PDB file of C-alpha atoms in Angstrom:
ATOM      1  CA  MET A   1      79.828  97.142 108.210  1.00 42.00           C
ATOM      2  CA  PRO A   2      81.048 100.744 108.434  1.00 43.00           C
ATOM      3  CA  PHE A   3      82.696 102.299 105.401  1.00 46.00           C
ATOM      4  CA  PRO A   4      85.206 105.167 105.748  1.00 52.00           C
ATOM      5  CA  ALA A   5      82.966 107.748 104.056  1.00 55.00           C
ATOM      6  CA  SER A   6      79.985 107.207 106.348  1.00 59.00           C
ATOM      7  CA  SER A   7      79.304 106.705 110.018  1.00 61.00           C
ATOM      8  CA  ASP A   8      76.262 104.540 109.242  1.00 66.00           C
ATOM      9  CA  VAL A   9      76.523 100.895 110.245  1.00 64.00           C
ATOM     10  CA  GLU A  10      74.757  98.171 108.287  1.00 69.00           C
ATOM     11  CA  THR A  11      74.331  94.717 109.776  1.00 77.00           C
ATOM     12  CA  MET A  12      74.432  91.394 107.991  1.00 79.00           C
ATOM     13  CA  GLN A  13      73.290  88.357 109.922  1.00 85.00           C
ATOM     14  CA  ILE A  14      75.148  85.082 109.331  1.00 88.00           C
ATOM     15  CA  GLU A  15      73.520  81.865 110.492  1.00 90.00           C
ATOM     16  CA  MET A  16      74.512  78.227 110.290  1.00 90.00           C
ATOM     17  CA  THR A  17      71.793  76.032 108.776  1.00 92.00           C
ATOM     18  CA  SER A  18      70.971  72.557 110.083  1.00 94.00           C
ATOM     19  CA  ASP A  19      73.112  71.061 107.273  1.00 93.00           C
ATOM     20  CA  GLY A  20      76.159  73.188 108.277  1.00 88.00           C
ATOM     21  CA  ARG A  21      76.005  75.879 105.575  1.00 90.00           C
ATOM     22  CA  LEU A  22      76.687  79.523 106.534  1.00 91.00           C
ATOM     23  CA  ILE A  23      74.061  81.888 105.103  1.00 93.00           C
ATOM     24  CA  GLY A  24      74.277  85.689 105.264  1.00 90.00           C
ATOM     25  CA  THR A  25      71.171  87.857 105.075  1.00 87.00           C
ATOM     26  CA  HIS A  26      70.789  91.620 104.857  1.00 81.00           C
ATOM     27  CA  PRO A  27      67.495  93.572 104.865  1.00 76.00           C
ATOM     28  CA  GLU A  28      68.295  95.172 101.486  1.00 75.00           C
ATOM     29  CA  ALA A  29      69.742  92.057  99.799  1.00 76.00           C
ATOM     30  CA  GLN A  30      67.846  90.519  96.888  1.00 79.00           C
ATOM     31  CA  SER A  31      68.890  87.039  98.001  1.00 85.00           C
ATOM     32  CA  PRO A  32      70.890  85.395 100.826  1.00 90.00           C
ATOM     33  CA  ILE A  33      74.641  84.854 100.418  1.00 91.00           C
ATOM     34  CA  GLU A  34      76.145  81.435 101.082  1.00 93.00           C
ATOM     35  CA  PHE A  35      79.618  81.597 102.622  1.00 94.00           C
ATOM     36  CA  VAL A  36      82.218  78.871 102.181  1.00 94.00           C
ATOM     37  CA  TRP A  37      85.692  78.451 103.643  1.00 91.00           C
ATOM     38  CA  ALA A  38      88.048  80.470 101.459  1.00 90.00           C
ATOM     39  CA  ASP A  39      90.520  78.534  99.356  1.00 86.00           C
ATOM     40  CA  GLU A  40      92.427  81.489  97.924  1.00 86.00           C
ATOM     41  CA  PRO A  41      95.993  82.785  97.931  1.00 87.00           C
ATOM     42  CA  PRO A  42      97.021  84.923 100.949  1.00 83.00           C
ATOM     43  CA  TRP A  43      95.009  88.081 101.518  1.00 83.00           C
ATOM     44  CA  SER A  44      96.755  91.428 101.900  1.00 80.00           C
ATOM     45  CA  PHE A  45      95.251  94.768 102.946  1.00 77.00           C
ATOM     46  CA  GLU A  46      97.051  97.978 102.032  1.00 76.00           C
ATOM     47  CA  ALA A  47      97.273 100.792 104.571  1.00 69.00           C
ATOM     48  CA  HIS A  48      96.590 103.512 101.975  1.00 70.00           C
ATOM     49  CA  ALA A  49      94.109 104.230  99.183  1.00 65.00           C
ATOM     50  CA  LYS A  50      95.082 103.249  95.662  1.00 71.00           C
ATOM     51  CA  ALA A  51      95.534 105.717  92.808  1.00 73.00           C
ATOM     52  CA  ASP A  52      92.337 104.389  91.158  1.00 71.00           C
ATOM     53  CA  GLY A  53      90.212 105.883  93.948  1.00 69.00           C
ATOM     54  CA  ILE A  54      89.376 102.654  95.768  1.00 71.00           C
ATOM     55  CA  PRO A  55      89.300 103.548  99.471  1.00 72.00           C
ATOM     56  CA  ALA A  56      91.837 101.974 101.793  1.00 74.00           C
ATOM     57  CA  PRO A  57      90.591  99.347 104.249  1.00 76.00           C
ATOM     58  CA  LEU A  58      89.982 100.506 107.806  1.00 77.00           C
ATOM     59  CA  LEU A  59      92.716  98.101 108.963  1.00 79.00           C
ATOM     60  CA  SER A  60      95.887  97.044 107.137  1.00 82.00           C
ATOM     61  CA  SER A  61      97.217  93.471 107.186  1.00 85.00           C
ATOM     62  CA  SER A  62      99.812  94.464 109.781  1.00 88.00           C
ATOM     63  CA  ASP A  63      97.064  96.092 111.922  1.00 86.00           C
ATOM     64  CA  VAL A  64      95.057  92.850 111.899  1.00 84.00           C
ATOM     65  CA  GLU A  65      98.158  90.735 112.608  1.00 88.00           C
ATOM     66  CA  SER A  66      99.194  92.989 115.537  1.00 91.00           C
ATOM     67  CA  MET A  67      95.681  92.937 116.941  1.00 86.00           C
ATOM     68  CA  MET A  68      95.297  89.147 116.647  1.00 88.00           C
ATOM     69  CA  GLY A  69      98.884  88.062 117.365  1.00 92.00           C
ATOM     70  CA  CYS A  70      99.067  85.854 114.275  1.00 90.00           C
ATOM     71  CA  LYS A  71      99.365  86.059 110.489  1.00 88.00           C
ATOM     72  CA  VAL A  72      96.262  86.999 108.480  1.00 85.00           C
ATOM     73  CA  ASP A  73      96.466  83.620 106.711  1.00 84.00           C
ATOM     74  CA  ASP A  74      96.169  81.797 110.066  1.00 88.00           C
ATOM     75  CA  LEU A  75      92.688  83.262 110.662  1.00 88.00           C
ATOM     76  CA  ALA A  76      89.522  81.499 109.534  1.00 89.00           C
ATOM     77  CA  ARG A  77      88.470  83.041 106.205  1.00 91.00           C
ATOM     78  CA  LEU A  78      85.083  82.917 104.499  1.00 93.00           C
ATOM     79  CA  ILE A  79      84.064  83.988 101.013  1.00 94.00           C
ATOM     80  CA  GLY A  80      80.617  84.602  99.556  1.00 94.00           C
ATOM     81  CA  HIS A  81      79.392  85.653  96.109  1.00 91.00           C
ATOM     82  CA  SER A  82      76.155  87.310  95.054  1.00 88.00           C
ATOM     83  CA  GLN A  83      74.579  89.222  92.192  1.00 87.00           C
ATOM     84  CA  VAL A  84      72.241  92.198  92.319  1.00 83.00           C
ATOM     85  CA  THR A  85      70.301  93.710  89.438  1.00 85.00           C
ATOM     86  CA  MET A  86      69.496  97.419  89.656  1.00 82.00           C
ATOM     87  CA  ASN A  87      68.123  99.504  86.780  1.00 88.00           C
ATOM     88  CA  SER A  88      68.677  96.566  84.397  1.00 91.00           C
ATOM     89  CA  VAL A  89      72.379  96.372  85.340  1.00 90.00           C
ATOM     90  CA  THR A  90      73.688  93.209  87.040  1.00 89.00           C
ATOM     91  CA  MET A  91      76.526  93.685  89.512  1.00 87.00           C
ATOM     92  CA  ASP A  92      78.654  90.903  90.992  1.00 90.00           C
ATOM     93  CA  PHE A  93      79.555  91.090  94.671  1.00 87.00           C
ATOM     94  CA  THR A  94      82.247  89.250  96.610  1.00 90.00           C
ATOM     95  CA  LEU A  95      82.489  89.385 100.385  1.00 89.00           C
ATOM     96  CA  ARG A  96      85.667  88.158 102.055  1.00 89.00           C
ATOM     97  CA  LEU A  97      85.447  87.724 105.814  1.00 89.00           C
ATOM     98  CA  MET A  98      88.055  86.901 108.459  1.00 88.00           C
ATOM     99  CA  ILE A  99      86.802  85.609 111.778  1.00 87.00           C
ATOM    100  CA  LEU A 100      88.630  87.530 114.500  1.00 83.00           C
ATOM    101  CA  GLY A 101      86.762  86.012 117.434  1.00 82.00           C
ATOM    102  CA  ALA A 102      83.360  85.092 118.816  1.00 81.00           C
ATOM    103  CA  THR A 103      82.037  88.643 118.360  1.00 81.00           C
ATOM    104  CA  SER A 104      84.158  90.140 115.554  1.00 81.00           C
ATOM    105  CA  ILE A 105      84.486  89.592 111.829  1.00 83.00           C
ATOM    106  CA  TYR A 106      86.583  91.813 109.538  1.00 81.00           C
ATOM    107  CA  GLY A 107      85.348  92.004 105.976  1.00 80.00           C
ATOM    108  CA  ILE A 108      86.194  93.341 102.547  1.00 80.00           C
ATOM    109  CA  PHE A 109      83.339  94.039 100.145  1.00 79.00           C
ATOM    110  CA  HIS A 110      84.158  94.010  96.418  1.00 81.00           C
ATOM    111  CA  THR A 111      81.722  95.058  93.685  1.00 79.00           C
TER     112      THR A 111
END
């Protein structure tokens, strides 16, 4: 998952268990993340950074729609939640993933 400020790529592996659950693992994660089909309002990705300093996504909603030939909401969407404790501080994480094809997933990571 490349972030705009770094050229490093981190890989999360997502596997389907024998009972049909989707589990994501990362070498640095404290625990696996279970993904479920997203049941949320439409997702929208802005093409520019916000005033609060949050970096803009690498692709905007219109970029994804042009690339895929359909609306963002027509793509399969997954969501996973996790918590990590570092230096006695617990942080909540949400990962939202859109399946673009057999080899591509576009994701937004929120802490």
